[in-house]
């Protein structure tokens, strides 16, 4: 669809009607300078505070059923066969009505898989209709469905990584894909523009402060373990 090495998203590919689901599968590729911290990238998608910074259409994002027993999740996933699951849960999101299009809502199972080489995969899949009882109380809206969603981050150096974002989204209703696809593309471009500004902010930026805070916490924990386990 598009290719330009000077843009935040340097390549976009599309497969129409993938798996006969009447919506295209889109793949976006980007290269970002900065440390590869998957949990920070996931927050751009999974938390309302960060999502609002790049997605003007979002009205609500919440993790309504977090799964805390990640050991059990990793056992079910085959003991590291698909990386280490560091976050898992059922989430809900809702968009604002705009330009004559009513609000959309989604109910998704999402997770984060971390790998030994520093890579990370953020993934999600739409819950089925028989899971509708899990939807939060309140007015119901047209259901959009992410048939496929994944964001894969792969380090290319100590301060750079490649990102691949794959999405097959059925926006619901009767809007044709030739209208919705450009809207989705522009939204994902906004995500990567925001991501690049965050990850490339450098020393003193929000990411740098977060990394230093995590390092300080880890040092404290390691020191505490040293005291506890000293014979």
PDB file of C-alpha atoms in Angstrom:
ATOM      1  CA  UNK A   1       0.000   0.000   0.000  1.00  0.00           C
ATOM      2  CA  UNK A   2       2.704   2.461   1.053  1.00  0.00           C
ATOM      3  CA  UNK A   3       6.491   2.549   1.383  1.00  0.00           C
ATOM      4  CA  UNK A   4       8.579   5.533   2.475  1.00  0.00           C
ATOM      5  CA  UNK A   5      11.700   5.059   4.598  1.00  0.00           C
ATOM      6  CA  UNK A   6      11.528   8.649   5.923  1.00  0.00           C
ATOM      7  CA  UNK A   7       8.123   8.261   7.588  1.00  0.00           C
ATOM      8  CA  UNK A   8       7.427   6.924  11.104  1.00  0.00           C
ATOM      9  CA  UNK A   9       5.574   4.013   9.451  1.00  0.00           C
ATOM     10  CA  UNK A  10       7.888   3.156   6.576  1.00  0.00           C
ATOM     11  CA  UNK A  11       5.831   0.332   5.068  1.00  0.00           C
ATOM     12  CA  UNK A  12       2.169  -0.706   4.984  1.00  0.00           C
ATOM     13  CA  UNK A  13       0.979  -3.992   3.449  1.00  0.00           C
ATOM     14  CA  UNK A  14      -2.579  -5.254   2.983  1.00  0.00           C
ATOM     15  CA  UNK A  15      -4.293  -8.575   2.263  1.00  0.00           C
ATOM     16  CA  UNK A  16      -7.938  -8.070   1.295  1.00  0.00           C
ATOM     17  CA  UNK A  17     -10.659 -10.285   2.782  1.00  0.00           C
ATOM     18  CA  UNK A  18      -8.109 -12.290   4.767  1.00  0.00           C
ATOM     19  CA  UNK A  19      -9.524 -15.687   5.842  1.00  0.00           C
ATOM     20  CA  UNK A  20     -12.815 -14.695   4.166  1.00  0.00           C
ATOM     21  CA  UNK A  21     -13.719 -12.412   7.082  1.00  0.00           C
ATOM     22  CA  UNK A  22     -14.691  -9.459   4.853  1.00  0.00           C
ATOM     23  CA  UNK A  23     -12.031  -7.157   6.264  1.00  0.00           C
ATOM     24  CA  UNK A  24      -8.406  -6.644   5.221  1.00  0.00           C
ATOM     25  CA  UNK A  25      -5.373  -7.630   7.248  1.00  0.00           C
ATOM     26  CA  UNK A  26      -3.023  -4.662   7.551  1.00  0.00           C
ATOM     27  CA  UNK A  27       0.672  -4.779   8.464  1.00  0.00           C
ATOM     28  CA  UNK A  28       2.576  -1.651   9.533  1.00  0.00           C
ATOM     29  CA  UNK A  29       6.358  -1.543   9.938  1.00  0.00           C
ATOM     30  CA  UNK A  30       8.483   1.029  11.721  1.00  0.00           C
ATOM     31  CA  UNK A  31      11.991   1.507  13.089  1.00  0.00           C
ATOM     32  CA  UNK A  32      12.347   3.390  16.364  1.00  0.00           C
ATOM     33  CA  UNK A  33      15.458   4.713  18.100  1.00  0.00           C
ATOM     34  CA  UNK A  34      15.467   4.050  21.832  1.00  0.00           C
ATOM     35  CA  UNK A  35      15.496   1.090  24.215  1.00  0.00           C
ATOM     36  CA  UNK A  36      12.992  -1.675  23.489  1.00  0.00           C
ATOM     37  CA  UNK A  37      10.598  -1.607  26.459  1.00  0.00           C
ATOM     38  CA  UNK A  38       7.484  -3.531  25.472  1.00  0.00           C
ATOM     39  CA  UNK A  39       5.490  -2.689  28.591  1.00  0.00           C
ATOM     40  CA  UNK A  40       5.756   1.035  27.772  1.00  0.00           C
ATOM     41  CA  UNK A  41       4.596   0.476  24.178  1.00  0.00           C
ATOM     42  CA  UNK A  42       1.685  -1.647  25.386  1.00  0.00           C
ATOM     43  CA  UNK A  43       0.511   1.216  27.586  1.00  0.00           C
ATOM     44  CA  UNK A  44      -0.108   3.322  24.462  1.00  0.00           C
ATOM     45  CA  UNK A  45      -2.816   0.802  23.549  1.00  0.00           C
ATOM     46  CA  UNK A  46      -4.001  -0.611  26.878  1.00  0.00           C
ATOM     47  CA  UNK A  47      -4.372   2.471  29.115  1.00  0.00           C
ATOM     48  CA  UNK A  48      -6.742   5.379  28.555  1.00  0.00           C
ATOM     49  CA  UNK A  49      -4.261   7.992  29.781  1.00  0.00           C
ATOM     50  CA  UNK A  50      -1.719   7.049  27.120  1.00  0.00           C
ATOM     51  CA  UNK A  51      -4.231   6.114  24.420  1.00  0.00           C
ATOM     52  CA  UNK A  52      -5.815   9.571  24.535  1.00  0.00           C
ATOM     53  CA  UNK A  53      -2.491  11.137  23.583  1.00  0.00           C
ATOM     54  CA  UNK A  54      -2.672   9.756  20.034  1.00  0.00           C
ATOM     55  CA  UNK A  55      -6.219   8.400  19.500  1.00  0.00           C
ATOM     56  CA  UNK A  56      -8.802  11.186  19.390  1.00  0.00           C
ATOM     57  CA  UNK A  57     -11.632   8.695  18.900  1.00  0.00           C
ATOM     58  CA  UNK A  58     -11.137   6.758  22.144  1.00  0.00           C
ATOM     59  CA  UNK A  59     -13.669   7.195  24.951  1.00  0.00           C
ATOM     60  CA  UNK A  60     -12.926   4.312  27.319  1.00  0.00           C
ATOM     61  CA  UNK A  61     -10.208   1.707  27.874  1.00  0.00           C
ATOM     62  CA  UNK A  62     -10.108  -0.575  30.877  1.00  0.00           C
ATOM     63  CA  UNK A  63      -8.739  -3.942  31.906  1.00  0.00           C
ATOM     64  CA  UNK A  64     -11.916  -5.394  33.399  1.00  0.00           C
ATOM     65  CA  UNK A  65     -10.690  -8.923  34.194  1.00  0.00           C
ATOM     66  CA  UNK A  66      -6.925  -9.019  34.859  1.00  0.00           C
ATOM     67  CA  UNK A  67      -5.387 -12.466  35.250  1.00  0.00           C
ATOM     68  CA  UNK A  68      -2.916 -12.432  38.121  1.00  0.00           C
ATOM     69  CA  UNK A  69      -1.789 -16.077  38.076  1.00  0.00           C
ATOM     70  CA  UNK A  70       0.746 -15.689  35.291  1.00  0.00           C
ATOM     71  CA  UNK A  71       2.541 -18.888  36.314  1.00  0.00           C
ATOM     72  CA  UNK A  72      -0.586 -20.860  35.413  1.00  0.00           C
ATOM     73  CA  UNK A  73      -0.869 -18.909  32.154  1.00  0.00           C
ATOM     74  CA  UNK A  74       2.723 -19.732  31.232  1.00  0.00           C
ATOM     75  CA  UNK A  75       2.164 -23.414  32.024  1.00  0.00           C
ATOM     76  CA  UNK A  76      -0.885 -23.415  29.752  1.00  0.00           C
ATOM     77  CA  UNK A  77       1.203 -21.791  27.014  1.00  0.00           C
ATOM     78  CA  UNK A  78       3.851 -24.503  27.129  1.00  0.00           C
ATOM     79  CA  UNK A  79       6.552 -23.336  29.548  1.00  0.00           C
ATOM     80  CA  UNK A  80       8.106 -20.577  27.446  1.00  0.00           C
ATOM     81  CA  UNK A  81       7.226 -21.964  24.030  1.00  0.00           C
ATOM     82  CA  UNK A  82       5.663 -18.581  23.227  1.00  0.00           C
ATOM     83  CA  UNK A  83       7.855 -16.482  25.483  1.00  0.00           C
ATOM     84  CA  UNK A  84       7.143 -15.400  29.044  1.00  0.00           C
ATOM     85  CA  UNK A  85       3.630 -14.037  29.579  1.00  0.00           C
ATOM     86  CA  UNK A  86       4.075 -10.885  31.692  1.00  0.00           C
ATOM     87  CA  UNK A  87       0.519  -9.554  31.416  1.00  0.00           C
ATOM     88  CA  UNK A  88      -2.823 -11.147  30.579  1.00  0.00           C
ATOM     89  CA  UNK A  89      -6.449 -10.144  30.902  1.00  0.00           C
ATOM     90  CA  UNK A  90      -9.765  -9.265  29.309  1.00  0.00           C
ATOM     91  CA  UNK A  91     -10.105  -5.637  28.280  1.00  0.00           C
ATOM     92  CA  UNK A  92     -12.892  -3.361  27.118  1.00  0.00           C
ATOM     93  CA  UNK A  93     -12.703  -0.285  24.916  1.00  0.00           C
ATOM     94  CA  UNK A  94     -15.246   2.124  23.461  1.00  0.00           C
ATOM     95  CA  UNK A  95     -14.915   4.841  20.842  1.00  0.00           C
ATOM     96  CA  UNK A  96     -16.671   8.186  20.607  1.00  0.00           C
ATOM     97  CA  UNK A  97     -19.349   8.826  17.967  1.00  0.00           C
ATOM     98  CA  UNK A  98     -17.976  10.967  15.142  1.00  0.00           C
ATOM     99  CA  UNK A  99     -18.950  12.131  11.654  1.00  0.00           C
ATOM    100  CA  UNK A 100     -22.259  10.297  11.747  1.00  0.00           C
ATOM    101  CA  UNK A 101     -20.671   7.031  12.920  1.00  0.00           C
ATOM    102  CA  UNK A 102     -21.979   5.737  16.240  1.00  0.00           C
ATOM    103  CA  UNK A 103     -19.795   4.505  19.088  1.00  0.00           C
ATOM    104  CA  UNK A 104     -18.109   1.114  18.781  1.00  0.00           C
ATOM    105  CA  UNK A 105     -17.147  -1.248  21.597  1.00  0.00           C
ATOM    106  CA  UNK A 106     -14.781  -4.207  21.873  1.00  0.00           C
ATOM    107  CA  UNK A 107     -14.161  -7.009  24.348  1.00  0.00           C
ATOM    108  CA  UNK A 108     -10.730  -8.562  23.897  1.00  0.00           C
ATOM    109  CA  UNK A 109      -8.363 -11.020  25.514  1.00  0.00           C
ATOM    110  CA  UNK A 110      -4.950  -9.333  25.493  1.00  0.00           C
ATOM    111  CA  UNK A 111      -1.478 -10.224  26.662  1.00  0.00           C
ATOM    112  CA  UNK A 112       2.215  -9.402  26.557  1.00  0.00           C
ATOM    113  CA  UNK A 113       4.851 -12.049  25.765  1.00  0.00           C
ATOM    114  CA  UNK A 114       8.515 -11.302  26.570  1.00  0.00           C
ATOM    115  CA  UNK A 115      11.427 -13.171  24.980  1.00  0.00           C
ATOM    116  CA  UNK A 116      15.030 -13.763  26.151  1.00  0.00           C
ATOM    117  CA  UNK A 117      16.554 -11.594  23.406  1.00  0.00           C
ATOM    118  CA  UNK A 118      14.582  -8.545  24.565  1.00  0.00           C
ATOM    119  CA  UNK A 119      11.848  -8.933  21.970  1.00  0.00           C
ATOM    120  CA  UNK A 120       8.224  -8.534  22.918  1.00  0.00           C
ATOM    121  CA  UNK A 121       4.834  -9.356  21.425  1.00  0.00           C
ATOM    122  CA  UNK A 122       1.670  -7.508  22.426  1.00  0.00           C
ATOM    123  CA  UNK A 123      -1.361  -9.440  21.224  1.00  0.00           C
ATOM    124  CA  UNK A 124      -5.123  -9.501  21.395  1.00  0.00           C
ATOM    125  CA  UNK A 125      -8.097 -11.420  20.064  1.00  0.00           C
ATOM    126  CA  UNK A 126     -11.787 -10.599  20.173  1.00  0.00           C
ATOM    127  CA  UNK A 127     -13.988 -12.486  22.621  1.00  0.00           C
ATOM    128  CA  UNK A 128     -16.926 -14.390  21.145  1.00  0.00           C
ATOM    129  CA  UNK A 129     -20.589 -13.433  21.321  1.00  0.00           C
ATOM    130  CA  UNK A 130     -21.208 -15.986  24.073  1.00  0.00           C
ATOM    131  CA  UNK A 131     -18.835 -13.951  26.269  1.00  0.00           C
ATOM    132  CA  UNK A 132     -21.105 -10.880  26.113  1.00  0.00           C
ATOM    133  CA  UNK A 133     -22.048 -11.341  29.765  1.00  0.00           C
ATOM    134  CA  UNK A 134     -18.513 -10.100  30.525  1.00  0.00           C
ATOM    135  CA  UNK A 135     -19.262  -6.687  29.011  1.00  0.00           C
ATOM    136  CA  UNK A 136     -19.488  -3.889  31.593  1.00  0.00           C
ATOM    137  CA  UNK A 137     -22.897  -2.600  32.634  1.00  0.00           C
ATOM    138  CA  UNK A 138     -24.369   0.233  30.611  1.00  0.00           C
ATOM    139  CA  UNK A 139     -25.605   1.055  27.138  1.00  0.00           C
ATOM    140  CA  UNK A 140     -24.563  -1.365  24.438  1.00  0.00           C
ATOM    141  CA  UNK A 141     -22.965  -0.188  21.195  1.00  0.00           C
ATOM    142  CA  UNK A 142     -22.169  -1.659  17.782  1.00  0.00           C
ATOM    143  CA  UNK A 143     -19.491  -4.301  18.285  1.00  0.00           C
ATOM    144  CA  UNK A 144     -16.221  -3.899  16.412  1.00  0.00           C
ATOM    145  CA  UNK A 145     -14.042  -7.023  16.237  1.00  0.00           C
ATOM    146  CA  UNK A 146     -10.289  -7.462  16.026  1.00  0.00           C
ATOM    147  CA  UNK A 147      -9.915 -10.805  14.264  1.00  0.00           C
ATOM    148  CA  UNK A 148      -6.127 -10.422  14.476  1.00  0.00           C
ATOM    149  CA  UNK A 149      -3.998  -8.035  16.486  1.00  0.00           C
ATOM    150  CA  UNK A 150      -0.313  -8.170  17.363  1.00  0.00           C
ATOM    151  CA  UNK A 151       2.535  -5.746  17.835  1.00  0.00           C
ATOM    152  CA  UNK A 152       6.005  -7.276  17.731  1.00  0.00           C
ATOM    153  CA  UNK A 153       9.052  -5.322  18.930  1.00  0.00           C
ATOM    154  CA  UNK A 154      12.517  -6.677  18.078  1.00  0.00           C
ATOM    155  CA  UNK A 155      15.730  -4.969  19.278  1.00  0.00           C
ATOM    156  CA  UNK A 156      18.215  -4.139  16.532  1.00  0.00           C
ATOM    157  CA  UNK A 157      20.766  -2.675  18.958  1.00  0.00           C
ATOM    158  CA  UNK A 158      21.027  -1.318  22.509  1.00  0.00           C
ATOM    159  CA  UNK A 159      19.022   1.767  21.550  1.00  0.00           C
ATOM    160  CA  UNK A 160      16.912   0.811  18.541  1.00  0.00           C
ATOM    161  CA  UNK A 161      14.205  -1.664  17.604  1.00  0.00           C
ATOM    162  CA  UNK A 162      11.940  -2.657  14.738  1.00  0.00           C
ATOM    163  CA  UNK A 163       8.187  -2.721  15.248  1.00  0.00           C
ATOM    164  CA  UNK A 164       5.554  -4.623  13.295  1.00  0.00           C
ATOM    165  CA  UNK A 165       1.872  -3.928  13.943  1.00  0.00           C
ATOM    166  CA  UNK A 166      -0.674  -6.344  12.437  1.00  0.00           C
ATOM    167  CA  UNK A 167      -4.411  -5.692  12.567  1.00  0.00           C
ATOM    168  CA  UNK A 168      -7.507  -7.186  11.008  1.00  0.00           C
ATOM    169  CA  UNK A 169     -10.390  -5.085  12.301  1.00  0.00           C
ATOM    170  CA  UNK A 170     -14.052  -5.385  11.405  1.00  0.00           C
ATOM    171  CA  UNK A 171     -15.428  -2.014  12.446  1.00  0.00           C
ATOM    172  CA  UNK A 172     -19.010  -3.290  12.494  1.00  0.00           C
ATOM    173  CA  UNK A 173     -22.138  -1.843  10.945  1.00  0.00           C
ATOM    174  CA  UNK A 174     -22.457  -1.388   7.199  1.00  0.00           C
ATOM    175  CA  UNK A 175     -19.491   0.846   6.395  1.00  0.00           C
ATOM    176  CA  UNK A 176     -17.464  -0.457   3.422  1.00  0.00           C
ATOM    177  CA  UNK A 177     -13.787  -1.257   3.920  1.00  0.00           C
ATOM    178  CA  UNK A 178     -12.701   1.310   1.318  1.00  0.00           C
ATOM    179  CA  UNK A 179     -13.894   3.935   3.811  1.00  0.00           C
ATOM    180  CA  UNK A 180     -12.712   2.342   7.054  1.00  0.00           C
ATOM    181  CA  UNK A 181      -9.265   1.167   5.916  1.00  0.00           C
ATOM    182  CA  UNK A 182      -7.793   4.680   5.366  1.00  0.00           C
ATOM    183  CA  UNK A 183      -9.166   5.731   8.769  1.00  0.00           C
ATOM    184  CA  UNK A 184      -7.485   2.759  10.466  1.00  0.00           C
ATOM    185  CA  UNK A 185      -4.213   3.498   8.657  1.00  0.00           C
ATOM    186  CA  UNK A 186      -4.188   7.118   9.806  1.00  0.00           C
ATOM    187  CA  UNK A 187      -4.912   6.039  13.379  1.00  0.00           C
ATOM    188  CA  UNK A 188      -1.993   3.589  13.433  1.00  0.00           C
ATOM    189  CA  UNK A 189       0.288   6.242  11.949  1.00  0.00           C
ATOM    190  CA  UNK A 190      -0.656   8.508  14.864  1.00  0.00           C
ATOM    191  CA  UNK A 191       0.272   5.706  17.264  1.00  0.00           C
ATOM    192  CA  UNK A 192       3.743   5.339  15.767  1.00  0.00           C
ATOM    193  CA  UNK A 193       4.332   9.088  15.605  1.00  0.00           C
ATOM    194  CA  UNK A 194       3.549   9.243  19.321  1.00  0.00           C
ATOM    195  CA  UNK A 195       5.709   6.177  20.021  1.00  0.00           C
ATOM    196  CA  UNK A 196       8.707   7.645  18.199  1.00  0.00           C
ATOM    197  CA  UNK A 197       8.482  10.924  20.117  1.00  0.00           C
ATOM    198  CA  UNK A 198       8.280   8.999  23.417  1.00  0.00           C
ATOM    199  CA  UNK A 199      11.050   6.462  22.799  1.00  0.00           C
ATOM    200  CA  UNK A 200      13.386   8.942  21.112  1.00  0.00           C
ATOM    201  CA  UNK A 201      13.079  11.648  23.787  1.00  0.00           C
ATOM    202  CA  UNK A 202      16.417  10.609  25.252  1.00  0.00           C
ATOM    203  CA  UNK A 203      18.014  11.413  28.596  1.00  0.00           C
ATOM    204  CA  UNK A 204      15.675  13.153  31.011  1.00  0.00           C
ATOM    205  CA  UNK A 205      12.561  12.071  29.109  1.00  0.00           C
ATOM    206  CA  UNK A 206       9.645  10.066  30.480  1.00  0.00           C
ATOM    207  CA  UNK A 207      11.067   6.715  29.327  1.00  0.00           C
ATOM    208  CA  UNK A 208      14.516   7.480  30.750  1.00  0.00           C
ATOM    209  CA  UNK A 209      12.943   8.346  34.121  1.00  0.00           C
ATOM    210  CA  UNK A 210      10.864   5.141  34.059  1.00  0.00           C
ATOM    211  CA  UNK A 211      13.914   2.965  33.326  1.00  0.00           C
ATOM    212  CA  UNK A 212      15.885   4.578  36.156  1.00  0.00           C
ATOM    213  CA  UNK A 213      12.973   4.063  38.570  1.00  0.00           C
ATOM    214  CA  UNK A 214      12.731   0.379  37.604  1.00  0.00           C
ATOM    215  CA  UNK A 215      16.504  -0.064  38.002  1.00  0.00           C
ATOM    216  CA  UNK A 216      16.350   1.528  41.477  1.00  0.00           C
ATOM    217  CA  UNK A 217      13.502  -0.809  42.470  1.00  0.00           C
ATOM    218  CA  UNK A 218      15.404  -3.836  41.201  1.00  0.00           C
ATOM    219  CA  UNK A 219      18.528  -2.791  43.100  1.00  0.00           C
ATOM    220  CA  UNK A 220      16.501  -2.443  46.286  1.00  0.00           C
ATOM    221  CA  UNK A 221      14.909  -5.869  45.798  1.00  0.00           C
ATOM    222  CA  UNK A 222      18.261  -7.525  45.086  1.00  0.00           C
ATOM    223  CA  UNK A 223      19.817  -5.930  48.162  1.00  0.00           C
ATOM    224  CA  UNK A 224      16.890  -7.093  50.273  1.00  0.00           C
ATOM    225  CA  UNK A 225      17.284 -10.633  48.941  1.00  0.00           C
ATOM    226  CA  UNK A 226      20.976 -10.492  49.790  1.00  0.00           C
ATOM    227  CA  UNK A 227      20.139  -9.698  53.406  1.00  0.00           C
ATOM    228  CA  UNK A 228      17.343 -12.276  53.661  1.00  0.00           C
ATOM    229  CA  UNK A 229      19.314 -15.151  52.207  1.00  0.00           C
ATOM    230  CA  UNK A 230      22.657 -14.485  53.870  1.00  0.00           C
ATOM    231  CA  UNK A 231      23.440 -17.471  56.106  1.00  0.00           C
TER     232      UNK A 231
END
